[in-house]
Structure formats: C-alpha cells, structure tokens
XYZ file of C-alpha atoms in Angstrom:
562
model
C 159.130 170.633 38.389
C 157.042 169.441 41.694
C 153.679 170.407 40.356
C 154.431 169.196 36.468
C 155.309 165.468 38.211
C 152.012 166.106 40.800
C 150.011 166.641 37.495
C 151.510 163.629 35.903
C 150.949 161.473 38.913
C 147.563 162.581 38.531
C 146.696 161.907 34.359
C 148.574 158.426 34.887
C 145.981 157.427 37.698
C 143.550 158.653 35.722
C 144.095 157.257 32.599
C 144.608 153.633 34.760
C 140.895 154.325 36.086
C 139.500 154.976 32.806
C 141.212 151.383 31.812
C 139.901 149.738 35.115
C 136.066 151.056 34.333
C 136.534 149.886 30.944
C 137.581 146.347 32.335
C 134.378 146.205 34.433
C 131.906 147.382 31.895
C 133.022 144.879 28.867
C 130.767 141.696 29.603
C 131.568 138.107 28.366
C 129.373 136.297 26.354
C 128.436 134.187 28.817
C 127.065 137.111 31.308
C 125.156 138.479 28.247
C 123.608 135.222 27.771
C 122.292 134.860 31.430
C 120.888 138.706 30.794
C 118.816 137.125 27.903
C 117.078 134.548 29.404
C 116.509 135.827 33.102
C 115.197 139.221 31.535
C 113.254 137.554 28.473
C 115.586 140.268 26.104
C 115.421 139.484 22.909
C 117.024 141.323 19.420
C 113.490 143.778 19.218
C 114.075 145.313 22.451
C 117.700 144.374 23.376
C 118.861 148.246 22.030
C 116.633 150.052 24.271
C 117.483 148.193 27.372
C 121.203 148.402 26.280
C 120.208 151.983 26.765
C 118.270 151.731 29.850
C 121.218 150.668 31.857
C 123.736 152.492 30.353
C 122.063 155.627 31.682
C 121.979 154.040 34.609
C 125.432 152.408 34.818
C 126.494 156.879 33.671
C 124.478 157.627 37.253
C 126.254 155.986 39.521
C 129.581 156.830 37.910
C 129.050 159.939 38.604
C 128.281 159.511 42.425
C 131.316 158.073 43.017
C 133.086 160.651 41.709
C 131.555 163.003 44.039
C 131.890 160.280 46.886
C 135.731 160.435 46.396
C 135.932 164.381 46.975
C 134.576 164.428 49.537
C 136.019 161.752 51.385
C 138.876 163.647 49.741
C 138.113 166.931 51.507
C 137.158 165.287 54.666
C 140.884 163.124 54.856
C 142.837 166.613 54.499
C 140.482 168.582 57.301
C 141.540 165.847 59.368
C 145.117 165.389 58.868
C 145.269 169.362 59.995
C 143.192 168.808 63.089
C 145.453 165.927 63.633
C 148.581 168.024 63.521
C 146.933 170.978 65.212
C 146.545 168.526 68.318
C 149.570 166.621 68.049
C 150.397 167.156 71.579
C 147.300 165.959 73.410
C 147.762 162.235 71.960
C 149.559 161.189 74.638
C 147.736 162.360 77.744
C 144.977 160.193 77.250
C 143.634 157.007 74.810
C 140.293 155.959 74.090
C 138.923 152.248 75.020
C 137.322 150.857 72.514
C 135.433 147.700 72.717
C 136.419 144.611 71.087
C 135.215 144.038 67.553
C 133.671 140.335 68.821
C 132.377 142.220 71.755
C 130.421 144.360 69.536
C 129.274 141.854 67.112
C 127.560 139.724 70.077
C 126.632 142.641 71.937
C 122.873 142.200 70.321
C 122.776 138.152 71.393
C 124.103 138.738 75.076
C 121.199 141.619 75.251
C 118.676 138.887 74.260
C 119.874 136.007 75.837
C 120.367 138.423 79.744
C 117.085 137.774 80.385
C 116.206 134.189 79.825
C 119.537 133.639 81.682
C 118.948 135.847 85.023
C 115.438 134.238 85.094
C 117.047 130.521 85.800
C 119.880 132.228 88.312
C 116.770 133.626 90.392
C 115.106 129.781 89.656
C 117.941 128.038 90.827
C 118.759 130.543 93.933
C 114.970 130.107 95.287
C 115.354 126.895 95.034
C 118.269 126.364 96.778
C 120.530 129.169 98.553
C 124.160 129.510 97.993
C 126.182 128.753 101.128
C 127.605 131.827 102.912
C 131.519 130.330 102.990
C 132.566 127.152 102.693
C 135.709 125.770 105.107
C 138.610 124.671 102.647
C 139.617 122.694 105.692
C 136.669 120.890 106.325
C 136.690 119.472 102.870
C 140.659 118.471 103.444
C 140.263 117.182 106.787
C 140.157 113.257 107.105
C 137.814 111.505 109.942
C 139.009 108.115 110.276
C 135.188 106.432 111.615
C 136.714 103.278 113.063
C 138.792 105.395 115.800
C 135.854 105.742 117.900
C 132.599 103.739 119.255
C 130.789 107.136 118.764
C 131.436 107.290 114.858
C 131.437 103.676 114.116
C 127.020 104.580 113.849
C 127.569 106.849 110.653
C 129.220 104.210 108.606
C 127.315 103.217 105.467
C 128.946 100.221 104.754
C 130.881 97.748 108.001
C 134.505 98.607 105.955
C 134.268 101.878 105.238
C 136.805 103.932 107.662
C 138.172 107.376 105.902
C 135.674 109.751 104.474
C 135.968 114.240 103.697
C 135.339 116.489 106.504
C 132.472 117.575 104.327
C 130.665 113.832 104.093
C 131.387 113.556 108.027
C 129.265 117.012 108.552
C 126.603 115.511 106.502
C 126.526 112.322 108.010
C 126.742 113.800 111.702
C 123.760 116.172 110.799
C 121.850 112.928 109.260
C 122.584 110.974 112.586
C 121.082 114.452 114.913
C 117.960 115.059 112.869
C 116.974 111.152 113.178
C 117.614 111.355 116.843
C 115.707 114.773 117.058
C 112.898 114.903 113.985
C 110.974 117.770 113.555
C 108.149 118.297 116.406
C 104.573 117.238 114.969
C 103.894 120.976 115.782
C 106.303 122.514 113.920
C 106.030 120.870 110.559
C 101.714 121.851 111.431
C 102.909 125.264 111.143
C 105.150 125.572 108.364
C 102.058 123.797 106.178
C 100.267 126.845 107.421
C 102.536 129.368 106.599
C 102.994 127.582 103.231
C 98.986 128.216 102.774
C 99.206 131.553 104.576
C 97.690 131.717 107.823
C 97.886 135.150 108.052
C 95.599 135.937 105.412
C 91.267 136.741 105.703
C 90.383 133.132 104.095
C 93.510 130.884 105.443
C 90.860 128.920 107.607
C 89.200 128.192 104.645
C 92.406 126.814 102.700
C 93.153 124.833 106.080
C 89.886 122.983 105.707
C 90.203 122.352 101.531
C 93.255 121.412 102.419
C 92.462 118.746 104.976
C 89.798 117.592 102.716
C 92.028 117.188 99.817
C 94.732 115.189 102.183
C 91.689 113.131 103.032
C 90.404 112.045 99.647
C 93.448 111.860 98.282
C 93.650 108.204 99.300
C 91.408 105.963 101.142
C 94.678 103.845 102.584
C 94.440 105.729 105.960
C 91.391 103.816 106.387
C 91.468 100.750 104.773
C 95.327 100.070 106.117
C 96.269 100.510 109.823
C 99.773 98.061 109.264
C 101.817 101.664 108.997
C 101.329 102.292 112.514
C 102.224 98.757 113.359
C 105.595 98.137 114.810
C 107.909 95.433 113.117
C 108.651 92.659 114.546
C 112.262 91.468 113.569
C 114.247 94.392 113.587
C 113.828 97.186 116.056
C 115.546 100.976 114.988
C 117.153 102.095 118.128
C 119.051 105.263 118.143
C 121.497 105.824 121.122
C 121.551 109.347 122.835
C 123.567 110.413 125.956
C 122.925 108.876 129.271
C 120.077 110.193 130.793
C 121.967 110.658 134.150
C 125.222 111.934 132.610
C 124.983 115.035 134.155
C 125.566 113.386 138.073
C 126.024 109.712 137.514
C 125.521 107.247 140.626
C 128.640 106.647 142.419
C 126.918 103.282 143.273
C 124.680 101.226 140.989
C 121.429 102.341 139.622
C 118.741 99.701 141.517
C 115.757 102.492 140.597
C 115.214 103.813 137.045
C 111.494 105.284 136.271
C 109.687 107.876 133.263
C 107.418 110.450 135.135
C 104.319 109.591 133.942
C 103.714 113.333 132.287
C 106.501 115.528 132.576
C 109.838 114.934 130.630
C 111.395 113.641 133.827
C 113.222 110.737 135.134
C 114.019 109.535 138.384
C 117.615 107.880 139.352
C 118.250 106.315 142.396
C 120.539 103.437 143.892
C 122.459 102.183 147.115
C 124.334 105.371 147.492
C 121.796 106.973 149.224
C 121.130 109.741 146.304
C 117.246 110.377 144.573
C 118.106 112.268 141.079
C 115.602 113.863 138.816
C 116.895 114.656 134.976
C 114.717 116.439 132.577
C 115.084 114.321 129.632
C 114.932 116.005 125.901
C 117.924 113.187 124.570
C 120.356 115.935 124.492
C 121.959 117.491 127.868
C 119.415 115.410 130.231
C 119.977 118.562 133.010
C 119.598 117.866 136.134
C 116.327 118.982 138.535
C 116.917 117.894 141.842
C 118.825 115.284 143.690
C 118.296 114.436 147.479
C 120.561 112.521 149.960
C 119.148 110.259 152.341
C 122.056 109.559 154.879
C 120.116 106.651 156.423
C 118.638 104.925 153.464
C 120.445 102.976 150.859
C 117.893 103.049 148.107
C 116.599 99.981 146.416
C 113.406 101.465 145.356
C 111.821 104.223 143.917
C 108.111 104.670 142.280
C 106.114 107.849 140.988
C 102.745 107.412 143.085
C 99.448 109.348 142.829
C 99.926 110.447 139.253
C 103.390 111.739 139.538
C 103.021 114.089 142.483
C 104.630 112.150 144.752
C 108.042 110.270 145.095
C 108.642 107.283 147.474
C 111.585 105.676 148.224
C 112.698 102.123 149.943
C 115.406 99.886 150.883
C 116.810 97.034 153.295
C 115.117 99.262 156.871
C 112.086 99.539 158.421
C 111.107 103.115 157.380
C 111.141 104.782 154.075
C 110.549 108.282 152.725
C 108.180 110.258 150.867
C 109.252 113.436 148.313
C 107.059 115.750 147.514
C 107.779 116.492 143.786
C 105.541 119.795 143.250
C 106.540 121.035 146.923
C 109.868 119.732 147.411
C 109.580 117.941 150.872
C 110.298 115.323 152.420
C 108.686 113.573 155.056
C 109.910 109.954 156.657
C 107.706 107.624 157.533
C 108.979 105.111 160.692
C 107.702 101.834 158.855
C 103.954 100.738 158.857
C 101.941 100.665 161.811
C 100.248 97.647 163.357
C 103.303 95.847 161.320
C 106.486 95.840 163.824
C 107.790 92.856 162.747
C 108.411 93.724 159.043
C 112.359 95.073 159.355
C 113.160 95.457 155.927
C 111.154 97.281 153.241
C 113.077 96.447 150.411
C 110.306 95.445 147.754
C 107.632 98.026 147.295
C 105.616 98.634 144.461
C 103.536 101.772 144.018
C 100.972 102.137 141.207
C 100.519 105.540 139.326
C 97.110 106.344 138.960
C 95.829 104.173 142.087
C 96.264 105.029 145.842
C 97.734 101.555 147.102
C 101.952 101.154 148.306
C 102.258 96.970 147.976
C 104.763 95.829 150.413
C 105.857 92.429 150.544
C 106.699 90.172 153.092
C 108.142 86.858 153.837
C 105.387 84.982 155.270
C 103.467 84.966 151.802
C 101.368 88.050 152.530
C 101.399 92.092 150.476
C 100.360 94.518 152.751
C 98.677 97.208 150.548
C 99.271 100.786 152.203
C 97.352 104.119 151.222
C 98.942 106.204 148.983
C 97.324 109.360 150.833
C 97.838 108.612 154.124
C 100.194 105.999 154.471
C 98.858 103.729 156.654
C 98.108 100.204 156.256
C 94.579 98.915 154.319
C 94.454 95.347 154.225
C 96.812 92.292 154.243
C 96.750 89.646 151.009
C 97.225 86.799 152.038
C 99.271 83.554 149.491
C 99.984 79.763 150.291
C 103.737 80.602 149.717
C 106.113 82.926 149.360
C 105.556 85.680 147.354
C 108.224 86.757 145.129
C 106.232 89.621 142.761
C 103.890 91.965 142.704
C 102.441 94.337 139.523
C 99.380 96.594 139.448
C 97.299 97.085 136.248
C 97.526 100.772 134.531
C 93.985 101.490 136.233
C 95.262 100.699 139.587
C 91.999 98.636 140.114
C 93.315 94.989 140.445
C 96.746 93.724 141.367
C 98.552 90.368 140.040
C 100.786 88.326 142.371
C 102.806 85.507 141.897
C 104.292 82.963 144.736
C 107.274 80.616 144.752
C 104.856 77.380 144.643
C 104.195 78.967 140.889
C 100.870 79.762 141.758
C 99.548 83.455 140.561
C 97.118 85.587 141.646
C 94.538 88.175 140.591
C 93.198 90.355 143.425
C 89.997 92.830 142.921
C 91.513 95.958 145.055
C 88.015 97.710 145.351
C 86.946 94.530 146.577
C 90.459 93.315 148.807
C 89.660 89.883 147.670
C 90.982 87.471 144.959
C 88.794 86.967 141.720
C 91.125 84.508 140.335
C 94.094 81.980 140.795
C 95.615 79.482 138.995
C 98.823 76.983 139.188
C 101.800 77.461 136.603
C 103.161 74.219 135.846
C 105.965 75.657 132.703
C 107.632 77.806 135.418
C 110.256 76.841 137.100
C 110.045 78.612 141.166
C 108.569 81.809 139.648
C 111.066 84.976 140.009
C 108.919 87.898 138.185
C 105.941 89.084 137.160
C 104.563 91.848 134.681
C 100.628 92.554 133.401
C 100.883 94.280 129.925
C 99.569 98.529 130.183
C 96.235 96.928 128.292
C 95.929 93.825 130.276
C 95.934 92.208 127.388
C 99.466 89.679 128.207
C 101.163 89.009 131.633
C 104.754 87.536 131.856
C 106.712 85.202 133.951
C 109.809 84.936 134.730
C 112.051 81.941 136.576
C 114.623 81.328 138.191
C 116.387 79.050 134.606
C 116.065 82.438 132.597
C 113.011 81.250 131.287
C 110.198 83.812 130.221
C 106.644 82.869 129.542
C 104.190 85.130 127.878
C 100.305 84.664 128.501
C 97.162 85.921 126.261
C 94.698 86.904 129.137
C 91.998 87.131 127.093
C 93.165 82.945 125.942
C 93.037 82.320 129.995
C 89.369 84.141 131.311
C 87.606 82.175 127.962
C 89.360 79.196 129.795
C 87.710 80.419 133.133
C 84.336 81.089 131.815
C 84.554 77.788 130.184
C 85.122 75.628 133.398
C 81.922 77.465 135.079
C 83.384 79.321 138.136
C 85.725 81.980 136.653
C 87.373 81.799 141.020
C 88.283 78.749 140.862
C 91.722 77.179 140.481
C 92.422 75.675 137.295
C 95.787 73.562 136.175
C 95.790 73.769 132.448
C 96.970 77.614 131.763
C 99.763 77.117 129.224
C 101.545 80.517 127.897
C 101.399 81.154 124.212
C 105.301 81.775 122.892
C 108.492 80.906 125.938
C 111.470 82.589 126.079
C 114.659 81.349 126.323
C 117.291 83.772 125.389
C 118.333 84.615 128.723
C 120.152 81.816 130.492
C 120.189 83.481 134.448
C 117.300 83.537 136.787
C 115.204 86.752 135.528
C 116.060 89.954 137.464
C 112.633 91.851 135.662
C 110.276 93.162 133.289
C 108.309 95.485 131.610
C 105.950 96.142 128.868
C 106.161 99.673 126.694
C 103.016 101.702 126.964
C 101.129 100.342 123.336
C 102.349 96.372 124.727
C 103.939 96.061 121.519
C 107.539 95.546 123.670
C 108.470 92.540 126.688
C 111.490 93.635 127.849
C 113.481 91.378 129.900
C 116.851 91.435 131.876
C 119.045 89.526 134.505
C 121.511 91.344 136.955
C 123.423 88.036 137.124
C 125.399 88.433 133.995
C 126.849 91.195 131.969
C 124.732 92.791 129.045
C 121.716 90.136 130.106
C 119.128 91.809 128.427
C 116.278 91.440 125.638
C 113.764 93.299 123.677
C 110.540 91.069 122.144
C 107.902 91.864 119.866
C 104.268 91.231 120.662
C 101.923 90.321 119.689
C 104.347 87.828 117.608
C 106.328 87.092 120.657
C 109.880 87.333 118.380
C 112.818 88.827 119.844
C 114.508 91.561 118.416
C 117.493 89.948 116.399
C 119.006 93.157 116.069
C 119.529 95.066 119.332
C 121.894 94.471 121.777
C 124.334 93.683 120.128
C 127.848 92.901 120.910
C 128.761 96.501 120.964
C 126.328 97.447 122.908
C 127.880 97.113 126.128
C 125.344 97.305 128.825
C 126.794 96.131 131.767
C 124.903 94.266 134.817
C 121.709 95.610 133.872
C 119.691 96.303 136.935
C 116.329 97.904 136.014
C 114.971 99.331 132.589
C 111.720 101.757 131.942
C 109.800 102.985 128.926
C 108.854 106.732 128.621
C 104.803 107.625 129.176
C 104.804 106.920 124.983
C 108.005 104.837 124.305
C 110.027 107.593 122.800
C 112.661 106.765 125.485
C 114.274 103.598 127.034
C 116.539 104.060 129.587
C 118.119 100.781 131.279
C 120.226 100.800 134.539
C 123.447 99.117 135.018
C 125.900 98.197 138.279
C 128.975 100.973 136.565
C 126.188 104.514 138.394
C 124.789 104.742 134.410
C 121.122 105.142 133.046
C 121.740 104.392 129.062
C 119.045 106.067 127.760
C 117.789 104.813 124.197
C 115.696 106.917 121.125
C 112.733 104.796 119.468
C 112.298 106.862 116.721
C 108.900 104.493 115.498
C 107.498 106.194 118.180
C 106.744 109.640 117.501
C 106.421 111.524 121.002
C 108.227 111.147 124.047
C-alpha cells in the first residue's frame, strides 16, 4: 500500500505540472498582437517562427527537468549527512554576515578610501585631545569673585562661566602677557621652509623677496608702529618684587639699561635686585645698609655700578659685577654738605649730580668719586635731569628759571624764565631731547617742544641769552597735588606724571598729541601712594613703587621688546 500510494501521488503531481505548463503556453490575443508588432510577423512566416519558438521551448523544458532531478539527488545526500552528523550540531555554530551587511559590503569598501583620507586630513589639521577632564567641564567659576578673574570677562555683566571656558580665557590671557618671542617665530618659519635642506638659504632669500614684493605698505606707511593716542594697552603682571617686598615704602626704583634686572630701595635700608620676566621675578641679590635709609638709587657707568644715598653725609657704591660694596664718606672739599638725599646719576655719562640748598649743583666723577665742578644757580635748585648721552644737564629752581648746561665745558649755554609755572618742583628731559616737562606745586605739568625753543632762541640773535616768552605746547592739569616725579619712556611717546600726596595719583600722557590715556589707571587699579615709576629699556614693562613696599609691574604689549 505504501508504494501504491506514493506512485499515485507522483502521477497526480505530474498531471498538475502538465496542466500548469499547458496554461503557461497558452497565449492571449493581446500577447500575440504584441509579438506581431515587435517581430514584424505576418501570415506568411507565422508558421515558421512558431516552429522555431516551439523547439526553443522544448529545449528549455528538458533543461528544467534535468535540473530538478539533480536537486532531488542533492537533497537526499544532504539529508543523509545531516542524520550522520546530528550530534555535532550542538558543539558549535557558524556566525554569518547579515544580509544587509553583505549587500552593502562593496559600497563600504569603495567609500572607505575617501573616508580614511578625510579623517587623515582632519587629524593633520587638529590633533585630538589626549584626554578630557569631565570635572573641568562641569565646574562653574564666578569671575566677579576675585579681582584677578574680573579681567577675564568679555562683558561687564558676565559672571558664571564653565570650567573649559575659564581655562581657555586663562590661556588667552597668558599668551597676551607672554607673546611668542620674535626669534621663536623666525625659527618656526625657517623650519616650514626646510632649514636643514641644502637649498634652505635660497628658499629663505626667495621668501624674503616674496614678502617684500607682496605689498608696499611697509615702505609707504609708518603709522602701524605708532602708539595709539587715547587708549593704552596695558596688562597687570605679578609684582616686580613679589619674592622680597620692601618693609617700608619703595623710594627708588630703576631698570638696568641692558639686562632684565630691576633695583628697588627704600627706607628699610635694603637694596634689592630682581630678574624681571613678568612671571616669577626672582630676587637676584639684596644688600642691607645698617646706617643709611635709602632715598635714591641709580645705575651708573652702563649698569656696572649702583650708587645709593639718603639723608646722610655719606653714600655707598655697589659693584654689580664683583658684588663689592664701598662706603664713601661725603664729597671731598664740601664738608658742609650734610645730606645727599637728592642725588642723580646718568647711565652713559661720567657724572653724579648732587643738589644743595644754596642753589648749587655739585658734579662728582662717577669713577673716582671726586668733585669735578660746581654749577651755580640764582635760586634754590629743585630738580635736575641728564640727557641720554650724558653731555648735557637741565635744571630748574624755585624762581622758575630753567638752565641748560654743557657738561663738556661745565657752563650754561641757555637759560629762560617760565612764567606759566608756580614754584616748579620737578623737571625731566626726554631721551631724544625733543621734549622737556616740568611740574609745579599746584599739580600742573607743562610740556615743551625743545625744537621750538631753539628756533625762538636763534631768532633772538643770541642763543645763550635769557628770553621770557617760552610757552608750553600742552598743559596737563589732571593732578591736583604737588608733582613728585616725571618720567619719559625710551621712545619719548609716553610721559608718566605722579604725586605721592594722594592715593593713585598717576597719569600717563601720550606724545606728541599731549593727551592723557583715559583707560588707565582706573578705579580698580589700587596704586596706593605712588613714590616712583620707571620704564624698561624698550618700554616692554612699567614699574610703579608705592608706600606699601610693592613694585607694581605692568606689561605694555605695544612694545614688543623688554
């Protein structure tokens, strides 16, 4: 019965397949019309074409039958193998790819090249951070909480910022205070052109030529290097004497003419030298004078020596290179000079100027410390100022008489009366001798054009005569107390004026316009009672000594060098 039923089922399946093939071969009238239209069949060749298509169809049917027989044989073989190896199926399995991954595998391979190239280009442009501190990103910093963080605000009302923003602003502030040195920029540029290659010098010459020919702006315009007249770019740094502040007021402060060194001295009887870098400002040396409260201290002889003096008959000389200290007992031949409080030195000249109360200026040799000559004035001398080359000395007295002395001949070469001053207290000549400024007892500071004065003297017919029509080209009345000091920067573009009679009495004046910088000092500067100021050799730094024993240090980014 089993074999009979199987045979019966096979015959019924064959019959069904035959009926299906017959139905497939049956064509509708529409299909026939379409064949006639496509193949160009007419009544004459219709029978021939039908015979050809019939033979092709029979061949395709035979091929299908043979393929079905082969598939049935393969199925039976696979069933036998699966029965034999049934136990091994549970020991492992084959992990195959998903269909969607297989379909798009080729596309991924094609695009992987371009993606990798773009990723490499991105990596070359910007390196990814090695690690990210989540605590820094989640932190919140109040910028108004401390004075040092207020300068990091972009707008006045800004207060709370994220930790990463605070870190970035600190980095920007550091780069602003400490820009990349010029030599480092040049080295980086040379590396970019291949400084180690054989033709590096030729490339550098070509680069210089290209930079020169790109624009004629550097040849036609010089305004890019001029100091802006109204707003001063100034940045507060750490105190110049932060490692060793004075115990009393800083009465004397000066930068070394060639090295990154600054001296401070005061009534605590101590002279201190600091290495100025704007960051650490480490102390180099300190010297204590047990019998001399220091009122003035100056570098002389090109910075090789420091002289300090006070309200005593003696003064001290310090050899900076050797570190030796010499006590000098007054000036030989002048036993009545009981105080050397007001002593002035010159970096480039061989003279020390000491003022007396009887209208005389005593000039002492900076090398031998012997009296060279005495310059007489009609009134009581109030202040003196050396020119940058040390060949001339300017002085002013209580009678408002201004004197110009030639130290090579030790005689007065010009003198005039200033009617605009009221009891002059200070006088300063600019490094390029283009201006001189004088301050009086009422807080007024007058700025004069030296070239205009010379022109007026020549027009009078006698340059050495006294003429009374000298007038300032600018009068500064921002301070209301007695002027205590004046100081020009190295390029004669800034004039600092101050008074120690009131808090934060310091102003910076722009030259040649004569305008006062409006943005500094501000209400938050907290300068204290200003005792002295000075600029570094190339005006990169400005130092302010106050009554609290601090040497406040400021960076002037407009001036690139120290």
